Coordinates of C-alpha atoms in Angstrom, one line a residue:
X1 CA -96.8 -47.5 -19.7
X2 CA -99.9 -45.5 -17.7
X3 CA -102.4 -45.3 -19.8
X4 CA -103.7 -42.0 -20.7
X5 CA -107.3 -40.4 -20.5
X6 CA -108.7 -37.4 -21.4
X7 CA -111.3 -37.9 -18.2
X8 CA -111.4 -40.1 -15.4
X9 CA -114.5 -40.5 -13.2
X10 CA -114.2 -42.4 -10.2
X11 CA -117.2 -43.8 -9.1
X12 CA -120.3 -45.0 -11.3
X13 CA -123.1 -44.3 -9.3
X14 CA -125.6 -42.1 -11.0
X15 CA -123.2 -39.3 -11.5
X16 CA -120.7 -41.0 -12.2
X17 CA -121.6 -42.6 -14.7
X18 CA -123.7 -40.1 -16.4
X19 CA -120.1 -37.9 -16.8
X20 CA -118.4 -41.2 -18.4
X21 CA -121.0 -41.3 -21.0
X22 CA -121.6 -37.8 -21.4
X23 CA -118.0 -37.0 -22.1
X24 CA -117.7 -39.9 -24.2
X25 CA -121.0 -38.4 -26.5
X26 CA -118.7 -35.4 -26.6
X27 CA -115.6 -37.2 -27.8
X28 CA -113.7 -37.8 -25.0
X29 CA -111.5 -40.5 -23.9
X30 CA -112.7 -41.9 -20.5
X31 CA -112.4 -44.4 -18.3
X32 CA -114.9 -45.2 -15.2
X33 CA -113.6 -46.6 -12.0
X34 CA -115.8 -48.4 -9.8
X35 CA -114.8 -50.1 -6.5
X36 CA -117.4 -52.5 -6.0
X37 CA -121.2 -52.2 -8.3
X38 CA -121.9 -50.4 -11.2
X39 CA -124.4 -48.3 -10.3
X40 CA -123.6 -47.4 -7.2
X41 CA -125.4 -47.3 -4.2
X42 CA -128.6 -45.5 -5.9
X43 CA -128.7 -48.7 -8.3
X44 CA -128.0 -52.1 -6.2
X45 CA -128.7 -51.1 -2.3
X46 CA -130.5 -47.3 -2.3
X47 CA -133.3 -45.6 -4.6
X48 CA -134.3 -48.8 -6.8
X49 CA -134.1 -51.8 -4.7
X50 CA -136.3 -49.6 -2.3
X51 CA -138.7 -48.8 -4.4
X52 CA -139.4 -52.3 -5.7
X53 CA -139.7 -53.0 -1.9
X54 CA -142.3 -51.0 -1.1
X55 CA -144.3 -51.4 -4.8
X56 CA -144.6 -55.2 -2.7
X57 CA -146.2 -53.3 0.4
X58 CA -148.4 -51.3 -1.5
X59 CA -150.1 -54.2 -3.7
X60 CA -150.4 -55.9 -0.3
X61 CA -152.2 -53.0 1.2
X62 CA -154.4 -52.6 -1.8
X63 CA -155.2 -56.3 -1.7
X64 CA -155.7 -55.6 2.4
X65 CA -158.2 -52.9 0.8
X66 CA -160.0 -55.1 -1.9
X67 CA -163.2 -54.7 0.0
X68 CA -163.6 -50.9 -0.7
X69 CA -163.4 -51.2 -4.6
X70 CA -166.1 -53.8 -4.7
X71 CA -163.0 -57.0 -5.0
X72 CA -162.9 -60.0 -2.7
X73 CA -159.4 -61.1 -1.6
X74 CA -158.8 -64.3 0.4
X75 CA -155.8 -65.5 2.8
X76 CA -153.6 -62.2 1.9
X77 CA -150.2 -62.4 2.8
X78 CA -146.7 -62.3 1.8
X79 CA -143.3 -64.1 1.9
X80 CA -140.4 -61.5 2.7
X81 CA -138.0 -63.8 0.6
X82 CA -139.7 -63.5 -2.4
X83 CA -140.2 -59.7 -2.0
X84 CA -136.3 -59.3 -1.2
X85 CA -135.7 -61.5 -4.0
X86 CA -137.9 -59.3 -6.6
X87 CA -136.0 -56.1 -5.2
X88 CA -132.6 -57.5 -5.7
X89 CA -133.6 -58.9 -9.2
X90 CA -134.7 -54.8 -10.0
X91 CA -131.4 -53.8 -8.5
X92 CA -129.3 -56.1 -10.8
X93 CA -131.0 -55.5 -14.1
X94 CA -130.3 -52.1 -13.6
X95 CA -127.0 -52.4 -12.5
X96 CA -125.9 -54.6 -15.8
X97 CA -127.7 -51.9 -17.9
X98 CA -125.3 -49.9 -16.6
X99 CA -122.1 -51.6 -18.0
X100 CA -124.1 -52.3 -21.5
X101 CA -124.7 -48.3 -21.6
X102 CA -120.4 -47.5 -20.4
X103 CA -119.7 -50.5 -23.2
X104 CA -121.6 -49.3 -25.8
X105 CA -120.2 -45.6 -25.6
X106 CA -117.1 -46.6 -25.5
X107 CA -115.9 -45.7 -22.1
X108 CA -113.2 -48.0 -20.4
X109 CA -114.6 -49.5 -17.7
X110 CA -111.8 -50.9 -14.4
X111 CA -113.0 -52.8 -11.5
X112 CA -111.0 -51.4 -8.7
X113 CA -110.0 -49.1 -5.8
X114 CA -108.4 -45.9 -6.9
X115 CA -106.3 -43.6 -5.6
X116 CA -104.6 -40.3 -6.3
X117 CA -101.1 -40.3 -5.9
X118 CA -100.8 -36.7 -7.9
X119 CA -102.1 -34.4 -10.2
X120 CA -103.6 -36.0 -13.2
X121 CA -102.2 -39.5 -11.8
X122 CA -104.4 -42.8 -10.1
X123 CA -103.8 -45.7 -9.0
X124 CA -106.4 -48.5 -9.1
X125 CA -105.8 -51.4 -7.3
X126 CA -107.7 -54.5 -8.9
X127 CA -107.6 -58.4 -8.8
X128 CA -104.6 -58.1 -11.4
X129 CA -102.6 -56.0 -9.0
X130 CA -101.8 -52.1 -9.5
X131 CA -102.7 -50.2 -12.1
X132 CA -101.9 -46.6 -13.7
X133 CA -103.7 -44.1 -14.9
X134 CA -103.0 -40.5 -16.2
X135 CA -105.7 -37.8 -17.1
X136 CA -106.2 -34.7 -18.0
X137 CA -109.2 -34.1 -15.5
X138 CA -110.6 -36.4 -12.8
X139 CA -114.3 -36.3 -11.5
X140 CA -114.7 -37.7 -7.9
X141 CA -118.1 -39.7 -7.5
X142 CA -117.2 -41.8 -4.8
X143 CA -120.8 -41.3 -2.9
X144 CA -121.9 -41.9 0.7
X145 CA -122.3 -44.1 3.4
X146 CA -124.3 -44.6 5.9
X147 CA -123.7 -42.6 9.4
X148 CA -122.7 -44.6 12.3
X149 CA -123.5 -43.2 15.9
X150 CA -121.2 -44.6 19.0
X151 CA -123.6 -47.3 20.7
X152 CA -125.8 -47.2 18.0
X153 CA -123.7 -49.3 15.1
X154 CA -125.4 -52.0 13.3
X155 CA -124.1 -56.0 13.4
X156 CA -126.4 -56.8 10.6
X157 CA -128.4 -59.1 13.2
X158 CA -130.3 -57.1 15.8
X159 CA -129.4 -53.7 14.3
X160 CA -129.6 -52.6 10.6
X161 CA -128.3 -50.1 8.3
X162 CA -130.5 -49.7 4.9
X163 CA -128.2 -52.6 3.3
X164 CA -129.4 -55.1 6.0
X165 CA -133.3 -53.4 5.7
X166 CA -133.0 -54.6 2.4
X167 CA -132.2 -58.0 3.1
X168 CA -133.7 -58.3 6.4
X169 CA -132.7 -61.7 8.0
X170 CA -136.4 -61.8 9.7
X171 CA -139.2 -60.0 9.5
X172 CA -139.4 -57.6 13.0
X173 CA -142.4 -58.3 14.8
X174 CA -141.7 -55.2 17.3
X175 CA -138.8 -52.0 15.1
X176 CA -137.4 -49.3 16.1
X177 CA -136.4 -46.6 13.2
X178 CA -133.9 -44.3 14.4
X179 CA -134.2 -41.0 12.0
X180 CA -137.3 -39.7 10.2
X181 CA -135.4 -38.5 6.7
X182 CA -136.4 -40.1 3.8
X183 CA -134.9 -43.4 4.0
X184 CA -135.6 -43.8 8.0
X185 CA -139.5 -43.0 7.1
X186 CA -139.1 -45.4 3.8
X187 CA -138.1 -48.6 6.0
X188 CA -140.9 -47.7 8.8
X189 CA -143.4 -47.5 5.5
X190 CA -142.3 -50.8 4.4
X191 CA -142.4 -52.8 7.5
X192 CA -145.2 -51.4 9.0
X193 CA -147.5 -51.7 6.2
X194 CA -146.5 -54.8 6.1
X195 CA -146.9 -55.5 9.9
X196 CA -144.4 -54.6 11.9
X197 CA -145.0 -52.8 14.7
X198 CA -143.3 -49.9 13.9
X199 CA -142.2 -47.1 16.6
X200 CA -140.0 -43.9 14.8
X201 CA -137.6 -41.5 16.8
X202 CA -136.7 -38.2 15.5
X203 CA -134.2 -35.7 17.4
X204 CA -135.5 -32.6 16.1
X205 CA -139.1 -31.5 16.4
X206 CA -140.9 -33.0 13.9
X207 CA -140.8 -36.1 11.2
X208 CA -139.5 -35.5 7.8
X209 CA -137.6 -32.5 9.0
X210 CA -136.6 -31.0 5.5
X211 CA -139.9 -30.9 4.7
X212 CA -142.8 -28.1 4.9
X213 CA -143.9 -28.3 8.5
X214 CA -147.8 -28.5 7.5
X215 CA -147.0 -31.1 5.1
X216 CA -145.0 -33.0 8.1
X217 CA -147.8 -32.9 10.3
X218 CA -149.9 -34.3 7.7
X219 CA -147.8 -36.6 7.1
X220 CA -147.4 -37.9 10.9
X221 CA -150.8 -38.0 11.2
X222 CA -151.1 -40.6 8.4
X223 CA -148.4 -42.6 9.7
X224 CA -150.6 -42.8 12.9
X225 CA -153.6 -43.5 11.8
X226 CA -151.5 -46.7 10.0
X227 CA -150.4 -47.2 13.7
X228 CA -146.7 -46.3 13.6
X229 CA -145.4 -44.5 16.8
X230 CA -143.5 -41.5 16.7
X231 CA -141.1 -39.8 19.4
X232 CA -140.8 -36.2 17.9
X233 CA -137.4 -34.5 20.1
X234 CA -136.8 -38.0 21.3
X235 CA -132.8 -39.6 21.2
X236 CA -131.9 -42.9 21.5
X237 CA -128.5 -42.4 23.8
X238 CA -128.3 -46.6 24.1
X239 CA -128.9 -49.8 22.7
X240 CA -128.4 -52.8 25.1
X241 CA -128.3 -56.3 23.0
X242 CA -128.9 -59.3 24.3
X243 CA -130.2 -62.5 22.6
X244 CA -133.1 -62.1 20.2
X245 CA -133.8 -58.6 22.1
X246 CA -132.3 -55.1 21.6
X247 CA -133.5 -52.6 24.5
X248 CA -133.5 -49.0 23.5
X249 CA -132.6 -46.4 25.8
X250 CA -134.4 -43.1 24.7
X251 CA -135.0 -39.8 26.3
X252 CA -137.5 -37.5 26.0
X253 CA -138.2 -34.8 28.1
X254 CA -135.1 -35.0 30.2
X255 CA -136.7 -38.2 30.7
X256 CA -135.6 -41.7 30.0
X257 CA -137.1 -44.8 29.2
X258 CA -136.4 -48.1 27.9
X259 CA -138.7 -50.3 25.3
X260 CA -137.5 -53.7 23.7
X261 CA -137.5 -54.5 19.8
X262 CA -136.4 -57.4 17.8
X263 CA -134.8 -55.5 15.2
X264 CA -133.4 -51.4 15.0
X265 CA -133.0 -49.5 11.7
X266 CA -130.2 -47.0 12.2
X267 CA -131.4 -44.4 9.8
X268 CA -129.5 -40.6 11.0
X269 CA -127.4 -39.4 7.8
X270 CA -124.4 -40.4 5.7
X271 CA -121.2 -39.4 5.6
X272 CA -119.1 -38.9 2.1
X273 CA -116.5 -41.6 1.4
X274 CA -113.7 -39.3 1.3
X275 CA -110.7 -41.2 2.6
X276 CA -108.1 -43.0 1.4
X277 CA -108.2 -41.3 -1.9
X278 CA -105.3 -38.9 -1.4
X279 CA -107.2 -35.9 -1.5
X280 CA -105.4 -34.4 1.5
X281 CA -101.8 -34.6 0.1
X282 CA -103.3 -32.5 -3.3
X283 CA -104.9 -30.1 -0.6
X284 CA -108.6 -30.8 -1.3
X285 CA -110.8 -28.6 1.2
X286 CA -112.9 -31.5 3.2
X287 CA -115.9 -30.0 5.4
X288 CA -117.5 -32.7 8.0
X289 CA -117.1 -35.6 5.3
X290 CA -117.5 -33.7 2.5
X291 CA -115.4 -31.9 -0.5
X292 CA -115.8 -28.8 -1.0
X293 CA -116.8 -27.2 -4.3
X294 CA -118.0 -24.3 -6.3
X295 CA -121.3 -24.5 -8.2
X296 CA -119.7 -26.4 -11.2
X297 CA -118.1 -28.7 -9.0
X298 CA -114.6 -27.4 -8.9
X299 CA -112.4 -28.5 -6.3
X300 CA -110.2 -25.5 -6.3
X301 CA -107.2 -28.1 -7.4
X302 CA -106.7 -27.9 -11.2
X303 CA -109.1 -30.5 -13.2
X304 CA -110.6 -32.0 -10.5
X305 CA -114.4 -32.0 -9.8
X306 CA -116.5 -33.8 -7.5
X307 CA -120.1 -34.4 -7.5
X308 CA -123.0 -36.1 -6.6
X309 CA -122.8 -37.5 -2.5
X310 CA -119.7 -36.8 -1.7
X311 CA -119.7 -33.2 -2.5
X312 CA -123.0 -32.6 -0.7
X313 CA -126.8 -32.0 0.2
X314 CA -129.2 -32.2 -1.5
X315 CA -128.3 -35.9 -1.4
X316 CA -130.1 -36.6 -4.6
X317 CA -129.4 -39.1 -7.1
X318 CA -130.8 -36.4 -10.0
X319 CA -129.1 -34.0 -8.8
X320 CA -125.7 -36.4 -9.1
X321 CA -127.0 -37.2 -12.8
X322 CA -126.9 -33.6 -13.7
X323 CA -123.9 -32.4 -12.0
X324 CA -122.3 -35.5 -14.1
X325 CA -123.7 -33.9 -17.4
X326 CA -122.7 -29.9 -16.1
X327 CA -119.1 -31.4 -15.8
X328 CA -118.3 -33.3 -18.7
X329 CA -119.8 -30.6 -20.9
X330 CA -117.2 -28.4 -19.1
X331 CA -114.4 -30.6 -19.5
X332 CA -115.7 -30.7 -23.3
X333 CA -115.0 -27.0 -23.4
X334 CA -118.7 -26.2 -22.8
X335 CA -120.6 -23.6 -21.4
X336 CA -123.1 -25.4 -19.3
X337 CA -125.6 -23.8 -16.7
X338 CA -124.4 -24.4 -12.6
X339 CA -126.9 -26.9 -11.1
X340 CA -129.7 -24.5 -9.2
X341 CA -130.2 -26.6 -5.6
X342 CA -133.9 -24.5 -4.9
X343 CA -134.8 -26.1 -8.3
X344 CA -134.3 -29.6 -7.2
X345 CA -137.0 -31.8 -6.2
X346 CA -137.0 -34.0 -3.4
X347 CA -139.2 -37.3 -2.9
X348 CA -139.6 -39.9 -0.4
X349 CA -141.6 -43.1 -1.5
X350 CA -143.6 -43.4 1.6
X351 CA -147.6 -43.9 2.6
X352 CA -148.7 -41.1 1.6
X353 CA -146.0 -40.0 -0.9
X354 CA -144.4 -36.7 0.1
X355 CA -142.5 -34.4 -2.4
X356 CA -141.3 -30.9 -2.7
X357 CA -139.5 -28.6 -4.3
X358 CA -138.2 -24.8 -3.5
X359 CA -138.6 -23.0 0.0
X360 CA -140.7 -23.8 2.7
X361 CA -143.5 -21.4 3.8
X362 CA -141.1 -20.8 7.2
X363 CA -138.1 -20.3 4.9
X364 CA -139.7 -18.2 2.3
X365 CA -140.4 -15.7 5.2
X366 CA -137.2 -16.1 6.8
X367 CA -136.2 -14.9 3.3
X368 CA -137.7 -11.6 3.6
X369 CA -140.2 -12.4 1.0
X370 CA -144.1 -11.6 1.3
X371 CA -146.0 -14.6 0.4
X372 CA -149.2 -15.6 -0.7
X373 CA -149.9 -19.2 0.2
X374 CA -152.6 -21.4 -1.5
X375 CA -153.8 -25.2 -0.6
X376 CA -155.3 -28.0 -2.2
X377 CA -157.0 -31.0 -0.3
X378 CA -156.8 -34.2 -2.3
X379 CA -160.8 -35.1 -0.8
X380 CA -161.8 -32.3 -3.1
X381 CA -160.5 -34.0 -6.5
X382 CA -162.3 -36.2 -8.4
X383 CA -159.3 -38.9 -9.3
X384 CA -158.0 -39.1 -6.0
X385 CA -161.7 -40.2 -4.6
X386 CA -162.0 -42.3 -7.9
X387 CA -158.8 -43.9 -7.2
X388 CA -159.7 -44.5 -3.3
X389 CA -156.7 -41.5 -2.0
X390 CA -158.5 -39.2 -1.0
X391 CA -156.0 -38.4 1.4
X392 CA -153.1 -35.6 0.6
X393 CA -152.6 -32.4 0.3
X394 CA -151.3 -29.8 -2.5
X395 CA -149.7 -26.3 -1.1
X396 CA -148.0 -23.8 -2.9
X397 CA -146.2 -20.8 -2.2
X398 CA -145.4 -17.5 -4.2
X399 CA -143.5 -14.3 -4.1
X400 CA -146.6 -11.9 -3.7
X401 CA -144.9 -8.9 -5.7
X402 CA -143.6 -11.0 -8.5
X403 CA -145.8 -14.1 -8.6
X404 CA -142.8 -16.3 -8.7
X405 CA -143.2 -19.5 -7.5
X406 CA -141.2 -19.7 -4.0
X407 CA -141.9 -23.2 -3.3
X408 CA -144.7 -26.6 -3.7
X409 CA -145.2 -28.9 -1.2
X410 CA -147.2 -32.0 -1.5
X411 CA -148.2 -35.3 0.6
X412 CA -150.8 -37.9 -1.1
X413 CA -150.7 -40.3 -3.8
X414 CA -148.6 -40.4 -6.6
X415 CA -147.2 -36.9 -5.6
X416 CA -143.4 -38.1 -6.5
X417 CA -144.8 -38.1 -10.3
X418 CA -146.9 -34.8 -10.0
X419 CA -143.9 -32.7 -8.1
X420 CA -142.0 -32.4 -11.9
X421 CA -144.7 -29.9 -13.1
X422 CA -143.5 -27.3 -10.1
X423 CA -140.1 -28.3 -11.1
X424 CA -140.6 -27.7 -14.7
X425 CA -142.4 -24.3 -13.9
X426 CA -139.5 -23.4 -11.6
X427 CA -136.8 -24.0 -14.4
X428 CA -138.7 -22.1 -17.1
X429 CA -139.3 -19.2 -13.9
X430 CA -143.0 -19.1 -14.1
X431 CA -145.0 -17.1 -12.6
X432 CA -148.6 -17.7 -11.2
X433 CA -150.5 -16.1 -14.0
X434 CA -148.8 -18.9 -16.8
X435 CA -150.1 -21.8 -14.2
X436 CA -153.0 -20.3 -13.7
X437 CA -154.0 -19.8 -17.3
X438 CA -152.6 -23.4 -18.2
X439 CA -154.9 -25.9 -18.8
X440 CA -154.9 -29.2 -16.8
X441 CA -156.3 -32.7 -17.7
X442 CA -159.4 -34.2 -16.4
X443 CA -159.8 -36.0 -14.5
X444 CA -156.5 -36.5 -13.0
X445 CA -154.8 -35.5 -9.9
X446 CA -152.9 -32.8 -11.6
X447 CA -156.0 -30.5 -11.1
X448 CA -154.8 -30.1 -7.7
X449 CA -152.0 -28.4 -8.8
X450 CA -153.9 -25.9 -10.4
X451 CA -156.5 -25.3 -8.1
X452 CA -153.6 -25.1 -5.4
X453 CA -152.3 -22.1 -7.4
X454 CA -155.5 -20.7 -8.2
X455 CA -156.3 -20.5 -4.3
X456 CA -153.1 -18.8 -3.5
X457 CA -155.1 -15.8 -5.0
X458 CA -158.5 -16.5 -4.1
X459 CA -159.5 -18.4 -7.2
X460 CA -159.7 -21.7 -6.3
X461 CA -163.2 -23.5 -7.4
X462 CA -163.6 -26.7 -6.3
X463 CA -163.1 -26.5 -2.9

């Protein structure tokens, strides 16, 4: 007999499952179906392992650096194993924390591949054989993968996606990073801080495309001052490999040339892991890779939801997390709050940090609204001289009728921490008089944020 739940998430990535527990907390029956590592990609091959990688090539460039805080720091170097084998040892403590939170609310927990074979009904395919499930709703958290471009598809050898970044079988002496998005920018950090050298292609016109474009262009320029290249409106339309050698065809200009590396990081998007799950028989509306959903993460088809990757930018783990929570309170019978995408930070764990959150200056105009623009420069804060960053930038952005704030922008140290203020104030619809009047701690870098908001109306006083 199938057994019976009151929700199913399939998936347990970050959103997924954050919806299993949640609608457990809220008296649910629920099971979790996962493919292949609780987790998810976030957990064991995305946001964690890649931060534990490049906490390594930080402490080695603050070691590199020992000379300008007064330290003395002999024979520096590093052995890749050991750093891979410090991420991968973050990755898997969080991964088993996972299944002791699912076990200890409660929430049944099959290793498998699932599949919907009709409304309310799956079938999970696991080392036992086939399994099946009824439920009353079903949340799809299925995720992403990395995109693959014709010519351009890794072999794990010469040519990496981020799993093979992670577990680099050599350290590059020459790389190529194909994409300058957050992960494509996080691997170039990595290995050229730790010595790679490191050239970056971006199609469109400028790194870190998403992002503000003055905060881009600071951003580049740090990156070249480290002595990355970058190829702004530059494609690479061929990669010919041959031994220990890949040569890169990329245009430029209507030109072409070609440059040899020893290793490639494909880096240009994901796409959703939509197939083989049946959705097309149960007339689920799929958009380039993606389902399509309202903002609480309907599918249009009667008690299914999806969320998190596979149903679309931002591709955000936080943003899976609370779509997870928005839809098992709904399932619950709840009222919750759609998720607000403008309200949603995003971070990228480079050198220098860049975050955001909100419109860009361009967009904010493109919006019709009249703005009134204030900056910060991290050289004029005490903590970030004190603590030897002293490069970075604060820039926000406001409505100039209403004082609301439109959008923050940030490049420097530590800005992926300081970035939750804006977010908080966004949430909570604040306007520039309740920042300005708030009082910030000193010293720290949040001052910046203040005096960022302060100059937007000619206030600012320390710079």
């Amino acid at each position: 007999m199938a057994q019976s739940f009151d929700m199913v998430v399939i998936g347990a990535g970050p959103g997924g499952y954050v919806a299993a527990i949640r609608g457990a907390q809220l008296g649910l029956k629920v099971a979790c179906i996962e493919r292949e590592h609780l987790g998810g990609i976030c957990l064991n091959w995305g946001c964690i392992p890649t931060k534990a990688l490049l906490r390594s090539a930080e402490v080695f460039h603050l070691m590199e650096r020992a000379k300008d805080f007064g330290l003395s720091a002999d024979k520096i170097g590093y052995d890749l194993g050991k750093v891979v084998d410090r991420s991968r040892g973050v990755a898997k403590q969080l991964s088993g924390g996972v299944g002791h939170l699912l076990k200890k609310n409660k929430v049944t927990t099959i290793m498998g591949e699932a599949k919907l074979t009709g409304k309310g009904k799956i079938t999970v395919k696991t080392d036992k054989g086939s399994e099946e499930i009824t439920a009353k709703n079903i949340v799809l958290a299925t995720g992403a993968r990395a995109r693959e471009l014709p010519g351009l598809e890794p072999d794990g050898k010469l040519v990496w996606n981020y799993k093979h970044a992670l577990k680099p079988p050599h350290m590059p002496k020459k790389l190529l990073v194909i994409g300058s998005g957050a992960i494509g920018i996080e691997f170039a950090s990595f290995f050229n801080t730790l010595g790679a050298d490191t050239t970056v292609v971006e199609v469109m016109d400028r790194v870190l495309p998403v992002e503000d474009a003055e905060i881009s262009a600071f951003a580049k320029k740090q990156f070249e001052k480290q002595g990355m290249k970058i190829m702004e409106k530059a494609a690479v339309k061929k990669l010919d490999r041959k031994g220990q050698t890949v040569t890169a065809h990329i245009e430029k200009d209507g030109k072409t040339q070609t440059m040899d590396f020893d290793a490639v990081i494909s880096a240009v998007g994901i796409v959703g892991n939509v197939e083989n799950l049946g959705l097309e028989d149960l007339g689920v509306k799929i958009d380039r890779t993606h389902v399509v959903t309202d903002e609480y993460c309907r599918t249009g088809v009667d008690g299914l939801f999806a969320i998190g990757d596979v149903a679309g930018a931002p591709w955000l783990a936080h943003k899976a997390s609370h779509e997870g929570v928005m839809v098992a309170e709904l399932v619950a019978g709840g009222h919750p709050h759609p998720i607000k995408p403008g309200s949603i930070a995003g971070c990228t764990y480079c050198h220098p940090q860049v975050a955001s959150v909100g419109m860009t200056e361009a967009k904010a105009k493109e919006a019709g609204h009249e703005i009134k623009v204030g900056k910060f420069p991290f050289i004029g804060n005490g903590k970030a001289i004190a603590l030897g960053e002293s490069e970075g930038l604060v820039k926000t952005i406001f409505d100039a009728k209403t004082g609301e704030l439109l959008g923050a922008h940030m490049v420097g140290a530590e800005v992926t921490e300081l970035i939750q203020g804006y977010v908080v104030g966004r949430q909570l619809e604040t306007t520039e008089q309740d920042l300005m009047e708030t009082v910030f701690p000193h010293p720290t870098l949040s001052e910046m944020m203040h005096e960022s908001v302060l100059d937007a109306y000619g206030r600012a006083i320390h710079f």
